[in-house]
Every structure is written in structure tokens, then in C-alpha cells.
Amino acid sequence: MLSIPFRLLLASVSTATVVRGWYPGQDAPGLKRDTAPPGQASTFAFDVSHGLQVQEQTSSEEAPSLEFTLDNGSPYPHPYEYERIGSDGPLLLQDTHLTDIFGSFDRERIPERVVHARGAGAHGYFEVTNADFAKNYTMMDMLSENGLKTPITVRFSTVGGESGSPDEARDPRGFAIKFRTRKGILDLVMNNTPVFFIRDPSKFPHFIHTQKRHPASHLRDKDMFWDYLGSNPESLYQVMRLFSDLGTPYGFRHMNGWTGHTYRWVKEDGSWNYVKIYAETMQGVRNFTNADATAISGSNPDFATQDLYESIQNATYPGWTVYAQVLSPEAARSFKYNVLDLTKDWGFDDVAPVEIGKFYLTQNPKSYFAEIEQAAFSPSNMIPGWAASADPVLQARLFSYPDTHRYRLGVNHKQIPVNAPINPVANFERDGRMNVNGNQGDRPNYLSTLSKIKLLPRTFTDEAHQQWQGGAVASLSAVTEVDFDWPRRFWNSLSERDQQNLIANVVGHLGAAPTYSVRQRMASLFYHANATLGQAIADGVSVTVVNLSFGDGPTWYNVTKNTNNSTVDY
């Protein structure tokens, strides 16, 4: 309870405040509100990007020319020192050097890619060699003149393994190319195989889960691996390529690359053609046998990475010749395969490849993390003249890939130097974490009539570009007899030795699957593709084959087809 003298003091202060307008602090020392006299301050401007420029320059300097500092640039006596009480006392929280280095160290790892985590890469250039052909089909500026060179970054990778897994594992190889064109970034997200295991995009997470680790044991699980492949027969051609010696390429320099997906080349008038891109190694295709790949994975799990790095370091620059396969929309309607089916190749005898350019890798990264781990490739990075087809897996990747990068690297990942376009970027996307390139300054962040931005003239109308018919359907592909055409073509193209290696590789892996029905179903699919192949595998994994039959029909239906299985009609 307040004393009577204190109550009287409060009353007198309140009365003085009301009468004189006095407020605490108004005239208190040090709290004057006076401003500097006009003209006393000189004009001063500072470029807020100067610090970033200094750090970029510093990153290229050698250690002997620099003085050790903290993250804020403050010079510091020794990186190993830390503060404590006496010779045996606790550490001091005020030691910001120690807390900062652990705070940074604890956050060095960013989320690795869910797929393609293990990889290597380098920089180089693409040079046009056949602009006359390309200009017949596309308005792509980067293909408009012979001799035109475009800077590129290429990243090779395995698909299923973690970041520290052997880079000579039996696995498809990613083969991604970032073109820094005068009209923006173009990414070709390719593989060292012309097809893939799926053509229905919703299957992708399921497939990848089976290629990784069992949720309980956290081990690779061969039942899980083969159960998926056997219940989705459209994967058979890719399975056969994977378990041939093509599944264990000799590093990254001795393999070819394919877009796999069908894309579209578009001209200024809106006319377009389907296109696939193929990159043929100048070093010659070379593969390990299963025994050699197993041995090298144990003795040097970084073989492919080392081979690529050292070849460039020694000025033995690897190169690839780039070809295009072009198919008109009219020809596509009568083509033997659905051109939107990622499990089907366009054989060179079906659609002739035409050379359009070459590319070479001539520069190793100075920082693997900055230039390769942070490299973000996405098929959604397109330029005028290059467009997506209606391939459903490609359509899903248009979202999935950039969304991965937003998760791994942040919404502003295209500001990271390795991902940044070399032409001006001007739009209305602003802010977000790690926005470091000026945030597009003080330009309007909306479509303003007061400060108008230039707009690209439209050369064609979308309604005349592509048209579809049909209602919304719950889509799932059907397995038909045509799905065994490429497995048969591939088997017949192999030498006798390569055929025997394929059989031995499958038997060694499938034979370790403990469930009989899983082994039997897979062997029966191989048998349906080729009796000699299937019977040899069945004998090797101790099962009897079951005769299978598949009808003819479309890959996808224009109506919803109900099924309780992984595919329609199987």
C-alpha cells in the first residue's frame, strides 16, 4: 500500500503536468530533438552492392595476400584461439569468434538432391555448326549463326545414390546442361539413356522410393526394387539398358546423352515440330563390366569425378557432338510409337539425327559447392523457340524441378552466380530470402502505367499453337504389345558377349530377391521379350516362367479406365 507522503508527491507531479504541459524526458539531457543546421551535411551516396563485389573479388585471391578476419570483416589474431577462464575454466559466451564458426559449421550442408545427389561437373562452351538446318525449325537465337559460342555448365550424376555413394554404381546417369544464351537460361536436363522407367508422372516418387532404402531396415531391398519393376512392365527397356554394361559407364566422359522427353521447336510464325536432342561423346563409348565396376567402386568411389576433373586439368578437354531428331506433328500421328511416351526411343533408323553443334568442357570449378552443388537445372528454364511438349512426365518436371531448387537453395536461387542469366532480368518478383542482386532496384513492383516496362511482341497466338480435345480424365497408361518392341530391338542389337553380361548382371541382382513371385514375374517379362533371355534368367534365379500375353491399343485412353493394378491391362 502506498504511503501518504508518496501519494502527495504523485499528486503534485500530476498537477504540474496538467498545468505546465511537462512530460518526462522532453528536456532531459542528451535527448534534444534539434537537427543539424541546413547545409551542414554534405551529399553522400553509397553503393550497397559494393561489399558483395569486394567479396567476389576476394574469393579469387590467394591466401598469402589476405589477412584473417571474422565474418564481419574485422581482423582477428588467430583462428584457433578461444576465450575461457584461466587454464581450466569454462568458455565465455562473449567469444563471438567461437560461436560464429560453430554456427556456420553446423549449417554447411544444404539438403542434398532427392535424386541425382551424387555428381560432378564443369564449364565450357557450345558452338553452332549447322544453323541453316536449325533455322528451318526454330527461332532459337543460340542456334541462329554458325560459330556462335554459348557458355555452358554441365553436371553429370548418378540417380539413386546419396551424395557420398560411389559414382560408378549401376545406375542411369544424369546429364544436365545449362546454356547461358543471349535470350536467357536454357536447361537441358538429360540422361545417358534415351528412355526412362516411367511415363506416368505420379509413379515417379514410388519408383525412386524402391531404388533407395527400405523404411524399416534402411537397407537396399531387392524385393522392393524388383517388385516395382515387375509390376510396371513399361520399364523393361530401361531395365535392360541398366543391367547391360551401359549401366556402368567408364566415368562421365565416355557416355552419350539424350533428352529422353520430346520437346518442340517453334518458329516465329508459331509453326512447330517435335524434337529430341542427342549428344554423342567424342571420346567413344566405354563401359565397365559388373566385376570391374564393383572393384572400382570399392577402391576409388570417386573414379568418375576424378577422371573428369583430371582430364580438364590436363587440358584433355572432353567434347560431345549434338544432334537433333525432328518429327512433324503430322508424322507423329502415324509414328509407330506415341511421341509423348518417355519409355520409347526414336531410333536413328526411325528418325535420322542431324548435327547442330558441338560442346566442350574446358574449365573446372574453383569451388565445387558454389558452382556445381548449387547449380540448379530445370526443364522449366526455356527460351523463345524451345517449348515443352504434352509429355506428362515432362509436364510434371516443369514444376518439380524448380520446386526442388526453391526448397534446397531458396526462392532466389537464380541469383546464385552459377544460375544467373547473362542478359538483364526485369520482372515483378521481389524480396524473399537471400535476395542479393539489388532486388531490381526502385523500379515498380507491378505493371505500372507510370513507368512502363517493355513487352515482347507476340509473333503467334496460343489458340492456334496447340489444341486438344476431350474432358478431364483420371489417366493411367496401359501396357500393350508395343511396350516389348524396344526390349527386343535392344536385345538383338547386343553382341553375344553383351547378351551374356546382361543375363549375368540380372541374375546376380534379381536372384537375391527373396520372394519367389517377384523373381518369377520379372523373369516372365524377360521371357515375353525374348525366350532365350527369359529362360536363362529364370534358370539363374530358380523359377519357372509364366506365359504372358498383351493386346494392342493406345498407350493412354481418352476416358477414365479403372484398375486395381499398377498399370491398365496388366
Coordinates of C-alpha atoms in Angstrom, one line a residue:
M1 CA 0.0 0.0 0.0
L2 CA 1.4 3.5 -1.0
S3 CA 2.4 5.7 1.9
I4 CA 0.7 9.1 2.4
P5 CA 3.9 11.2 1.6
F6 CA 4.3 9.2 -1.7
R7 CA 0.7 9.8 -2.6
L8 CA 1.1 13.6 -2.1
L9 CA 4.3 13.6 -4.4
L10 CA 2.3 11.9 -7.1
A11 CA -0.5 14.4 -6.9
S12 CA 1.9 17.3 -7.2
V13 CA 3.6 15.9 -10.2
S14 CA 0.2 15.2 -11.9
T15 CA -0.9 18.8 -11.2
A16 CA 2.3 20.2 -12.7
T17 CA 2.0 18.1 -15.8
V18 CA -1.6 19.3 -16.4
V19 CA -0.8 23.0 -15.8
R20 CA 2.6 23.3 -17.5
G21 CA 2.4 20.6 -20.1
W22 CA 5.5 18.9 -18.8
Y23 CA 6.4 15.3 -19.9
P24 CA 9.2 13.2 -18.7
G25 CA 12.2 13.4 -21.0
Q26 CA 11.1 16.3 -23.0
D27 CA 14.1 18.4 -21.8
A28 CA 16.2 15.7 -20.5
P29 CA 20.0 15.9 -21.2
G30 CA 21.0 14.0 -24.3
L31 CA 17.5 13.8 -25.7
K32 CA 17.4 17.1 -27.6
R33 CA 15.5 16.9 -30.9
D34 CA 17.5 19.7 -32.6
T35 CA 18.6 18.9 -36.2
A36 CA 21.8 19.9 -37.9
P37 CA 21.6 23.4 -39.5
P38 CA 20.7 23.3 -43.2
G39 CA 23.7 22.9 -45.4
Q40 CA 26.0 21.4 -42.7
A41 CA 25.7 17.8 -44.1
S42 CA 27.4 17.1 -47.4
T43 CA 25.8 15.0 -50.1
F44 CA 26.8 11.3 -49.8
A45 CA 25.8 8.2 -51.6
F46 CA 26.8 4.6 -51.2
D47 CA 26.5 1.6 -53.5
V48 CA 25.1 -1.1 -51.3
S49 CA 26.3 -3.8 -53.6
H50 CA 30.0 -2.7 -53.1
G51 CA 30.5 -5.2 -50.3
L52 CA 29.3 -8.1 -52.5
Q53 CA 31.6 -7.0 -55.3
V54 CA 34.6 -6.9 -52.9
Q55 CA 33.9 -10.4 -51.5
E56 CA 33.5 -11.8 -55.1
Q57 CA 36.9 -10.3 -55.9
T58 CA 38.4 -11.6 -52.7
S59 CA 37.3 -15.1 -53.4
S60 CA 39.7 -15.3 -56.3
E61 CA 42.7 -14.1 -54.3
E62 CA 45.4 -16.4 -52.8
A63 CA 45.6 -16.9 -49.0
P64 CA 49.1 -15.3 -48.6
S65 CA 47.8 -12.0 -49.9
L66 CA 44.9 -11.8 -47.4
E67 CA 44.6 -11.2 -43.6
F68 CA 42.4 -13.4 -41.4
T69 CA 39.1 -11.8 -40.4
L70 CA 35.8 -12.7 -38.8
D71 CA 32.7 -12.9 -41.0
N72 CA 32.0 -9.2 -40.4
G73 CA 35.4 -8.3 -41.9
S74 CA 37.0 -7.5 -38.5
P75 CA 40.7 -8.6 -38.3
Y76 CA 41.3 -11.3 -35.7
P77 CA 44.6 -12.6 -34.3
H78 CA 44.3 -16.4 -34.7
P79 CA 41.6 -18.8 -36.0
Y80 CA 42.4 -21.5 -33.4
E81 CA 42.1 -19.2 -30.3
Y82 CA 39.1 -19.3 -27.9
E83 CA 38.2 -17.5 -24.7
R84 CA 38.0 -19.2 -21.3
I85 CA 38.5 -18.5 -17.6
G86 CA 42.1 -19.3 -16.7
S87 CA 43.7 -22.6 -17.7
D88 CA 40.9 -24.9 -16.7
G89 CA 37.8 -22.8 -16.6
P90 CA 34.6 -22.7 -18.8
L91 CA 34.3 -20.9 -22.1
L92 CA 33.0 -17.4 -22.4
L93 CA 29.8 -16.7 -24.2
Q94 CA 31.2 -13.4 -25.3
D95 CA 33.6 -15.2 -27.6
T96 CA 31.7 -14.4 -30.8
H97 CA 34.5 -15.9 -32.9
L98 CA 33.9 -19.4 -31.5
T99 CA 30.1 -19.2 -31.6
D100 CA 30.2 -17.9 -35.2
I101 CA 32.5 -20.6 -36.5
F102 CA 30.3 -23.3 -35.0
G103 CA 27.1 -21.6 -36.1
S104 CA 28.5 -21.6 -39.7
F105 CA 29.9 -25.1 -39.5
D106 CA 26.5 -26.5 -38.2
R107 CA 24.9 -25.2 -41.4
E108 CA 27.4 -26.0 -44.1
R109 CA 25.3 -28.8 -45.5
I110 CA 22.2 -27.9 -47.6
P111 CA 19.6 -30.5 -48.3
E112 CA 21.0 -32.9 -50.9
R113 CA 19.0 -33.6 -54.0
V114 CA 16.5 -36.4 -53.5
V115 CA 17.6 -37.8 -56.9
H116 CA 20.9 -37.1 -58.7
A117 CA 22.6 -36.3 -55.3
R118 CA 26.0 -37.7 -56.4
G119 CA 27.5 -35.7 -59.2
A120 CA 30.4 -33.8 -60.7
G121 CA 30.5 -31.0 -63.3
A122 CA 32.5 -28.4 -65.2
H123 CA 32.1 -25.4 -67.5
G124 CA 32.7 -25.0 -71.2
Y125 CA 31.0 -23.8 -74.4
F126 CA 28.6 -24.9 -77.1
E127 CA 29.3 -24.0 -80.7
V128 CA 26.7 -24.0 -83.5
T129 CA 27.8 -26.0 -86.6
N130 CA 24.5 -26.2 -88.6
A131 CA 22.5 -23.0 -88.2
D132 CA 20.9 -23.5 -91.6
F133 CA 19.2 -26.7 -90.6
A134 CA 18.1 -25.3 -87.2
K135 CA 16.6 -22.2 -88.6
N136 CA 14.3 -24.3 -90.7
Y137 CA 12.5 -25.3 -87.5
T138 CA 13.2 -22.9 -84.6
M139 CA 13.7 -19.3 -83.8
M140 CA 16.2 -20.1 -81.0
D141 CA 18.8 -17.3 -81.0
M142 CA 21.5 -19.6 -79.7
L143 CA 21.2 -21.7 -83.0
S144 CA 21.0 -18.7 -85.3
E145 CA 24.5 -18.5 -86.7
N146 CA 27.4 -20.9 -87.3
G147 CA 30.3 -20.4 -85.0
L148 CA 28.2 -18.8 -82.2
K149 CA 29.5 -19.9 -78.8
T150 CA 27.3 -20.1 -75.7
P151 CA 28.8 -20.6 -72.2
I152 CA 27.6 -23.7 -70.6
T153 CA 27.8 -25.6 -67.3
V154 CA 27.3 -29.4 -67.3
R155 CA 26.6 -31.6 -64.3
F156 CA 26.8 -35.4 -64.5
S157 CA 25.3 -37.6 -61.8
T158 CA 24.0 -40.9 -60.7
V159 CA 20.3 -41.1 -59.9
G160 CA 19.5 -43.2 -56.9
G161 CA 22.6 -42.9 -54.6
E162 CA 23.2 -40.5 -51.8
S163 CA 25.8 -37.7 -52.1
G164 CA 28.6 -39.9 -50.7
S165 CA 27.8 -43.0 -52.7
P166 CA 30.1 -44.5 -55.4
D167 CA 29.9 -42.7 -58.7
E168 CA 30.4 -46.0 -60.5
A169 CA 27.3 -47.6 -59.1
R170 CA 24.9 -49.4 -61.5
D171 CA 22.5 -46.6 -62.2
P172 CA 21.4 -44.2 -65.0
R173 CA 23.5 -41.1 -65.2
G174 CA 22.1 -37.6 -65.2
F175 CA 23.5 -35.3 -68.0
A176 CA 22.3 -31.7 -67.4
I177 CA 23.4 -28.7 -69.5
K178 CA 22.9 -25.1 -68.6
F179 CA 23.2 -22.8 -71.7
R180 CA 23.7 -19.1 -70.9
T181 CA 22.1 -17.7 -74.0
R182 CA 21.6 -14.1 -75.1
K183 CA 17.9 -14.7 -74.6
G184 CA 18.0 -16.3 -71.2
I185 CA 18.9 -19.6 -69.5
L186 CA 18.1 -22.8 -71.3
D187 CA 18.5 -26.0 -69.3
L188 CA 18.6 -29.5 -71.0
V189 CA 18.0 -32.0 -68.2
M190 CA 19.1 -35.2 -70.0
N191 CA 20.2 -38.7 -69.1
N192 CA 22.7 -41.1 -70.6
T193 CA 19.8 -43.1 -71.8
P194 CA 17.1 -42.3 -74.4
V195 CA 14.2 -43.5 -72.2
F196 CA 13.2 -43.8 -68.6
F197 CA 11.4 -46.3 -66.3
I198 CA 8.1 -44.4 -66.2
R199 CA 5.6 -42.5 -68.5
D200 CA 3.0 -41.7 -65.8
P201 CA 4.4 -38.9 -63.6
S202 CA 2.6 -40.0 -60.4
K203 CA 4.7 -43.1 -60.4
F204 CA 8.0 -41.2 -60.0
P205 CA 8.1 -40.9 -56.2
H206 CA 7.1 -44.6 -55.9
F207 CA 9.8 -45.7 -58.3
I208 CA 12.5 -43.7 -56.5
H209 CA 11.5 -45.0 -53.1
T210 CA 12.1 -48.5 -54.3
Q211 CA 15.5 -47.6 -55.6
K212 CA 16.6 -46.2 -52.3
R213 CA 16.3 -47.7 -48.8
H214 CA 13.7 -49.8 -47.0
P215 CA 11.8 -47.7 -44.4
A216 CA 12.4 -50.3 -41.7
S217 CA 15.9 -51.7 -42.3
H218 CA 17.3 -48.7 -44.0
L219 CA 19.0 -51.1 -46.4
R220 CA 18.8 -51.5 -50.2
D221 CA 16.0 -54.0 -50.7
K222 CA 15.9 -56.2 -53.8
D223 CA 12.4 -57.4 -53.3
M224 CA 11.2 -53.8 -53.2
F225 CA 13.4 -52.9 -56.2
W226 CA 12.1 -55.7 -58.5
D227 CA 8.6 -55.7 -57.2
Y228 CA 8.1 -52.2 -58.7
L229 CA 9.8 -53.0 -62.0
G230 CA 7.9 -56.3 -62.4
S231 CA 4.5 -54.6 -61.8
N232 CA 5.3 -51.8 -64.3
P233 CA 6.4 -53.6 -67.5
E234 CA 6.7 -50.4 -69.5
S235 CA 10.1 -50.0 -67.7
L236 CA 11.5 -53.1 -69.3
Y237 CA 13.6 -51.4 -72.0
Q238 CA 15.2 -49.1 -69.5
V239 CA 15.8 -52.1 -67.1
M240 CA 17.6 -53.9 -69.9
R241 CA 19.8 -50.9 -70.7
L242 CA 20.6 -50.5 -66.9
F243 CA 21.6 -54.1 -66.5
S244 CA 23.7 -54.2 -69.6
D245 CA 27.2 -52.8 -69.4
L246 CA 25.7 -49.4 -70.3
G247 CA 24.6 -49.3 -66.7
T248 CA 28.2 -48.9 -65.5
P249 CA 29.8 -46.4 -67.9
Y250 CA 33.6 -45.7 -67.6
G251 CA 33.3 -42.4 -65.9
F252 CA 31.3 -39.5 -67.3
R253 CA 33.4 -38.7 -70.4
H254 CA 32.6 -41.9 -72.3
M255 CA 28.8 -41.8 -72.4
N256 CA 26.2 -40.3 -74.6
G257 CA 23.3 -38.1 -73.6
W258 CA 19.6 -37.9 -74.6
T259 CA 16.8 -35.5 -73.7
G260 CA 14.5 -38.5 -73.5
H261 CA 11.5 -36.3 -73.5
T262 CA 10.0 -34.9 -76.7
Y263 CA 10.2 -31.1 -76.9
R264 CA 9.0 -28.7 -79.5
W265 CA 11.0 -26.4 -81.8
V266 CA 8.9 -23.3 -82.6
K267 CA 9.3 -20.7 -85.4
E268 CA 8.3 -17.0 -85.4
D269 CA 5.0 -17.7 -87.1
G270 CA 4.0 -20.3 -84.5
S271 CA 4.6 -23.4 -86.6
W272 CA 6.3 -26.1 -84.7
N273 CA 7.8 -29.6 -84.8
Y274 CA 8.6 -32.2 -82.3
V275 CA 12.3 -32.5 -81.4
K276 CA 14.7 -34.7 -79.4
I277 CA 18.3 -33.8 -78.7
Y278 CA 21.1 -36.3 -78.6
A279 CA 24.8 -35.7 -77.5
E280 CA 27.4 -38.2 -78.8
T281 CA 30.7 -38.4 -76.9
M282 CA 33.8 -37.7 -78.9
Q283 CA 35.8 -39.9 -76.5
G284 CA 34.0 -43.0 -77.6
V285 CA 31.5 -45.1 -75.6
R286 CA 33.3 -47.1 -72.9
N287 CA 31.8 -49.2 -70.1
F288 CA 32.9 -51.2 -67.1
T289 CA 31.9 -54.8 -66.7
N290 CA 30.0 -55.5 -63.5
A291 CA 33.1 -57.0 -61.9
D292 CA 35.2 -54.0 -62.8
A293 CA 32.6 -51.5 -61.6
T294 CA 32.3 -53.3 -58.3
A295 CA 36.1 -53.3 -57.9
I296 CA 36.5 -49.6 -58.8
S297 CA 33.6 -48.6 -56.5
G298 CA 35.5 -50.2 -53.6
S299 CA 38.9 -49.0 -54.4
N300 CA 38.0 -45.5 -55.7
P301 CA 34.4 -44.5 -55.2
D302 CA 35.2 -41.1 -56.8
F303 CA 36.5 -42.5 -60.0
A304 CA 34.2 -40.7 -62.4
T305 CA 34.6 -37.4 -60.6
Q306 CA 38.4 -37.7 -60.6
D307 CA 38.5 -38.8 -64.2
L308 CA 36.5 -35.7 -65.4
Y309 CA 38.4 -33.3 -63.2
E310 CA 41.9 -34.5 -64.1
S311 CA 41.2 -34.7 -67.8
I312 CA 40.2 -31.0 -67.8
Q313 CA 43.1 -30.1 -65.5
N314 CA 45.5 -31.8 -68.0
A315 CA 43.9 -29.9 -70.9
T316 CA 42.4 -33.0 -72.4
Y317 CA 39.0 -31.3 -72.9
P318 CA 36.1 -33.8 -73.3
G319 CA 33.6 -33.0 -76.1
W320 CA 30.3 -34.1 -77.5
T321 CA 28.6 -33.7 -80.9
V322 CA 25.0 -32.5 -80.6
Y323 CA 22.3 -33.9 -82.9
A324 CA 18.6 -33.1 -83.4
Q325 CA 15.8 -35.5 -84.4
V326 CA 12.8 -33.7 -85.8
L327 CA 9.4 -35.0 -86.4
S328 CA 6.4 -33.0 -87.7
P329 CA 3.1 -33.1 -85.8
E330 CA 1.6 -34.9 -88.9
A331 CA 4.3 -37.5 -88.9
A332 CA 3.9 -38.0 -85.2
R333 CA 0.2 -39.0 -85.6
S334 CA 1.2 -42.0 -87.7
F335 CA 4.5 -42.8 -85.9
K336 CA 5.0 -46.3 -84.6
Y337 CA 5.3 -45.0 -81.0
N338 CA 3.4 -42.4 -79.0
V339 CA 5.8 -39.5 -79.1
L340 CA 4.8 -38.4 -75.6
D341 CA 5.8 -41.8 -74.1
L342 CA 9.1 -41.4 -72.2
T343 CA 9.7 -45.2 -72.3
K344 CA 10.0 -45.2 -76.2
D345 CA 13.1 -44.2 -78.1
W346 CA 13.2 -42.7 -81.6
G347 CA 15.7 -45.0 -83.3
F348 CA 18.1 -43.4 -85.7
D349 CA 16.6 -45.6 -88.4
D350 CA 13.2 -44.2 -87.4
V351 CA 14.1 -40.5 -87.3
A352 CA 17.5 -39.5 -88.7
P353 CA 19.7 -37.4 -86.4
V354 CA 21.2 -34.2 -87.8
E355 CA 24.2 -32.5 -86.3
I356 CA 23.6 -28.9 -85.0
G357 CA 26.6 -28.2 -82.8
K358 CA 29.4 -29.4 -80.5
F359 CA 30.2 -28.7 -76.9
Y360 CA 33.4 -29.0 -74.9
L361 CA 34.2 -28.8 -71.2
T362 CA 37.3 -26.7 -70.7
Q363 CA 37.1 -25.3 -67.1
N364 CA 37.0 -27.0 -63.7
P365 CA 35.1 -25.3 -60.9
K366 CA 37.1 -23.2 -58.5
S367 CA 34.6 -24.1 -55.8
Y368 CA 32.6 -27.3 -56.2
F369 CA 29.9 -26.2 -53.8
A370 CA 29.4 -22.8 -55.3
E371 CA 29.5 -23.9 -58.9
I372 CA 28.2 -27.5 -59.0
E373 CA 26.4 -28.3 -55.8
Q374 CA 24.4 -25.0 -56.1
A375 CA 23.8 -25.4 -59.8
A376 CA 20.1 -25.6 -60.4
F377 CA 18.9 -27.2 -63.6
S378 CA 15.3 -27.3 -64.6
P379 CA 13.4 -28.1 -67.8
S380 CA 11.2 -25.0 -67.0
N381 CA 14.1 -22.8 -68.0
M382 CA 13.2 -22.3 -71.6
I383 CA 13.9 -19.7 -74.2
P384 CA 12.0 -18.5 -77.3
G385 CA 11.9 -21.2 -79.9
W386 CA 12.2 -24.1 -77.4
A387 CA 9.0 -25.4 -75.8
A388 CA 7.7 -28.3 -73.8
S389 CA 5.5 -31.0 -75.4
A390 CA 2.5 -32.6 -73.7
D391 CA 4.6 -35.5 -72.4
P392 CA 3.0 -35.9 -68.9
V393 CA 6.3 -36.7 -67.1
L394 CA 7.9 -33.6 -68.7
Q395 CA 4.9 -31.6 -67.7
A396 CA 5.3 -32.7 -64.0
R397 CA 9.1 -32.0 -64.1
L398 CA 8.3 -28.4 -65.2
F399 CA 7.0 -27.9 -61.6
S400 CA 9.0 -30.5 -59.7
Y401 CA 12.5 -29.3 -60.6
P402 CA 12.2 -25.6 -59.8
D403 CA 10.3 -26.5 -56.7
T404 CA 13.2 -28.7 -55.6
H405 CA 15.6 -25.7 -56.1
R406 CA 13.3 -23.4 -54.1
Y407 CA 13.5 -25.9 -51.2
R408 CA 17.2 -26.7 -51.5
L409 CA 18.6 -23.3 -52.4
G410 CA 15.8 -20.8 -51.7
V411 CA 13.3 -18.8 -53.8
N412 CA 16.1 -16.6 -55.1
H413 CA 18.4 -19.4 -56.3
K414 CA 18.6 -17.9 -59.8
Q415 CA 20.6 -15.0 -58.2
I416 CA 23.4 -17.5 -57.3
P417 CA 26.2 -16.7 -59.8
V418 CA 26.2 -20.2 -61.5
N419 CA 22.5 -19.9 -62.1
A420 CA 22.3 -16.2 -63.1
P421 CA 21.3 -15.3 -66.6
I422 CA 23.8 -13.2 -68.5
N423 CA 21.1 -10.9 -70.0
P424 CA 19.1 -8.4 -67.9
V425 CA 16.3 -9.8 -65.8
A426 CA 13.3 -7.4 -65.4
N427 CA 10.0 -8.5 -63.8
F428 CA 7.9 -8.0 -60.7
E429 CA 9.3 -10.8 -58.5
R430 CA 10.7 -9.2 -55.3
D431 CA 12.1 -9.9 -51.9
G432 CA 12.4 -13.3 -50.3
R433 CA 15.4 -14.9 -48.5
M434 CA 18.9 -14.1 -49.7
N435 CA 17.9 -11.5 -52.3
V436 CA 21.4 -10.2 -53.0
N437 CA 21.4 -8.7 -56.5
G438 CA 19.7 -5.4 -55.8
N439 CA 16.1 -6.6 -55.7
Q440 CA 15.6 -4.9 -59.1
G441 CA 16.1 -1.5 -57.5
D442 CA 13.4 1.1 -57.3
R443 CA 11.5 0.0 -60.4
P444 CA 7.8 -0.6 -59.9
N445 CA 6.9 -4.0 -58.5
Y446 CA 3.7 -4.1 -60.5
L447 CA 2.7 -3.5 -64.1
S448 CA 2.8 0.3 -63.9
T449 CA 1.4 2.9 -66.4
L450 CA 3.7 5.5 -64.8
S451 CA 6.9 3.7 -65.7
K452 CA 6.1 1.2 -68.4
I453 CA 8.2 -1.9 -68.9
K454 CA 8.8 -3.1 -72.5
L455 CA 6.9 -6.2 -73.6
L456 CA 8.0 -8.8 -76.1
P457 CA 5.9 -8.5 -79.3
R458 CA 3.8 -11.6 -79.7
T459 CA 4.6 -13.4 -83.0
F460 CA 1.8 -16.0 -82.8
T461 CA -1.4 -16.7 -80.9
D462 CA -1.6 -19.6 -78.4
E463 CA -5.1 -20.7 -79.5
A464 CA -3.6 -21.6 -82.9
H465 CA -0.5 -23.1 -81.4
Q466 CA -1.8 -26.4 -79.9
Q467 CA -5.3 -27.7 -79.4
W468 CA -6.6 -30.7 -77.6
Q469 CA -10.0 -32.5 -77.4
G470 CA -11.5 -34.4 -74.5
G471 CA -12.7 -34.0 -71.0
A472 CA -10.7 -34.3 -67.8
V473 CA -9.8 -38.0 -67.2
A474 CA -8.1 -39.9 -64.5
S475 CA -5.2 -41.0 -66.6
L476 CA -3.0 -44.1 -66.3
S477 CA -1.2 -45.8 -69.2
A478 CA -1.9 -49.3 -70.4
V479 CA 0.7 -52.0 -71.1
T480 CA 0.4 -53.3 -74.7
E481 CA 2.5 -55.4 -77.0
V482 CA 4.3 -52.3 -78.4
D483 CA 6.0 -52.0 -75.0
F484 CA 8.1 -55.0 -75.8
D485 CA 9.3 -53.8 -79.2
W486 CA 12.3 -51.8 -77.8
P487 CA 13.4 -54.5 -75.4
R488 CA 13.5 -56.9 -78.4
R489 CA 15.3 -54.4 -80.6
F490 CA 17.8 -53.7 -77.8
W491 CA 18.5 -57.4 -77.2
N492 CA 19.0 -58.1 -80.9
S493 CA 21.5 -55.2 -81.1
L494 CA 23.8 -56.7 -78.4
S495 CA 26.8 -58.8 -79.2
E496 CA 26.8 -62.3 -77.8
R497 CA 29.2 -61.2 -75.0
D498 CA 27.0 -58.3 -74.1
Q499 CA 24.0 -60.5 -74.0
Q500 CA 25.7 -62.9 -71.6
N501 CA 26.8 -59.9 -69.4
L502 CA 23.2 -58.7 -69.3
I503 CA 21.9 -62.1 -68.2
A504 CA 24.6 -62.5 -65.6
N505 CA 24.0 -59.0 -64.2
V506 CA 20.3 -59.5 -63.9
V507 CA 20.7 -63.0 -62.3
G508 CA 23.1 -61.7 -59.8
H509 CA 20.8 -58.9 -58.7
L510 CA 17.3 -60.4 -59.2
G511 CA 18.5 -63.8 -57.7
A512 CA 19.0 -62.0 -54.4
A513 CA 15.3 -61.0 -54.1
P514 CA 13.9 -63.4 -51.5
T515 CA 10.3 -63.6 -52.8
Y516 CA 9.6 -66.3 -55.4
S517 CA 6.7 -64.4 -57.1
V518 CA 8.8 -61.3 -57.5
R519 CA 11.5 -63.3 -59.3
Q520 CA 9.0 -65.3 -61.3
R521 CA 7.1 -62.2 -62.6
M522 CA 10.3 -60.4 -63.7
A523 CA 11.7 -63.5 -65.4
S524 CA 8.4 -64.0 -67.2
L525 CA 8.5 -60.4 -68.6
F526 CA 12.1 -61.0 -69.9
Y527 CA 10.8 -64.3 -71.4
H528 CA 8.0 -62.4 -73.2
A529 CA 10.6 -60.0 -74.7
N530 CA 12.9 -62.9 -75.8
A531 CA 12.6 -66.6 -74.9
T532 CA 16.4 -67.1 -74.8
L533 CA 16.9 -64.2 -72.5
G534 CA 14.0 -65.0 -70.2
Q535 CA 14.7 -68.7 -69.9
A536 CA 18.4 -68.0 -69.0
I537 CA 17.3 -65.6 -66.3
A538 CA 14.6 -67.9 -65.0
D539 CA 17.1 -70.8 -64.7
G540 CA 19.6 -68.5 -63.0
V541 CA 17.1 -67.3 -60.3
S542 CA 15.4 -70.7 -59.9
V543 CA 11.9 -70.0 -61.1
T544 CA 9.6 -71.3 -63.9
V545 CA 8.3 -68.8 -66.4
V546 CA 4.7 -68.0 -66.9
N547 CA 3.5 -67.2 -70.4
L548 CA 2.1 -63.7 -70.7
S549 CA 0.0 -62.0 -73.3
F550 CA -0.6 -58.4 -74.1
G551 CA -3.1 -56.8 -76.5
D552 CA -2.8 -53.9 -78.8
G553 CA -4.3 -50.5 -78.2
P554 CA -3.4 -46.9 -77.2
T555 CA -0.9 -46.0 -74.5
W556 CA -3.4 -43.7 -72.8
Y557 CA -7.2 -43.7 -73.1
N558 CA -9.4 -40.7 -73.7
V559 CA -11.7 -41.9 -70.9
T560 CA -11.0 -43.0 -67.3
K561 CA -10.2 -46.7 -67.0
N562 CA -10.5 -48.3 -63.6
T563 CA -7.8 -50.8 -62.4
N564 CA -6.6 -52.2 -59.2
N565 CA -3.1 -52.8 -60.6
S566 CA -0.1 -50.6 -61.3
T567 CA -1.0 -50.3 -65.0
V568 CA -4.1 -50.7 -67.1
D569 CA -4.5 -54.2 -68.7
Y570 CA -1.8 -55.9 -66.7

